[in-house]
Amino acid sequence: MKPAWTARILTILPEIFPGPLGASLIGKALEQGVWTLDVMDIRDFAKDKHRSVDDTPAGGGPGMVMRADVIGPALDTAAAKMPDTPMVYLSPRGAPLTQEKAHALSAGPGVTLLCGRFEGLDQRVLEARDIEEISIGDFVLAGGEVAACALVEACVRLLPDVLGDAESLVSESFEQGLLEYPQYTRPREWEGRKIPDILLSGDHKKIAEWRHAQAEETTRERRPDLWDRQKKS
Ligand code: SAH
């Protein structure tokens, strides 16, 4: 049997996990062994009795920087456990996370995720090891842990048998290069607002056309960048 997809997370705050990754369908899949979570405490690789992992920035300036001689061995231990698995440093300086990236990672054996804290990581580690930098958006978090949860959740829900209805993946935002069409459910009327008639017509062809048109319009309005890319492809 193929080993389960594995998320290996390097952090100084192991108590954060599984956190949201232990809930609902993602958590059930974890319990059932569809994927596995291995959390490694970076402090176990510290060299002093205070278990320190950071030091002041070379050249001065505010905050602290994670030490290369602590992070390096932590990454090497993770890599030895699972060779040929991509290593990712969550970082606001990284390439933006996309649905395409989530698909690519979920199709592989898993991912090793390095969560930064403080001002981030000594640049030499990033140069010396084969590490990809990924950002979850143009804003700054206090640490990489929440970003790691977001990335793992995006990957795990794409694994076979995790979602109840695999169909629901097909029309989702980004899957066709478009944002999703709007969704409605009962009651038929709420605060004077009705569900669009077409959705109650039973005409599946018309419904599909309406949804596609809505998806296009929303994408054009809200995300001209996505819309331009969609037109080009
Ligand atoms: N001084 C850094 C920010 C450090 S924030 C800078 O200006 O670029 C501390 C840690 O939080 C980072 O090392 C990174 O692991 C994580 N982090 C912060 N924002 C993030 C984002 N948008 N995406 C992914 N990780 C992020």
Coordinates of C-alpha atoms in Angstrom, one line a residue, residues 27 64 83 113 125 165-166 210 219:
G27 CA -9.7 15.7 11.0
M64 CA 15.3 38.2 16.3
P83 CA 13.3 11.9 1.0
L113 CA 6.7 22.8 6.1
V125 CA 19.5 28.1 5.1
D165 CA -18.8 14.6 -2.8
A166 CA -15.9 14.7 -5.2
W210 CA -26.7 30.6 -15.8
T219 CA -14.5 36.9 -11.9

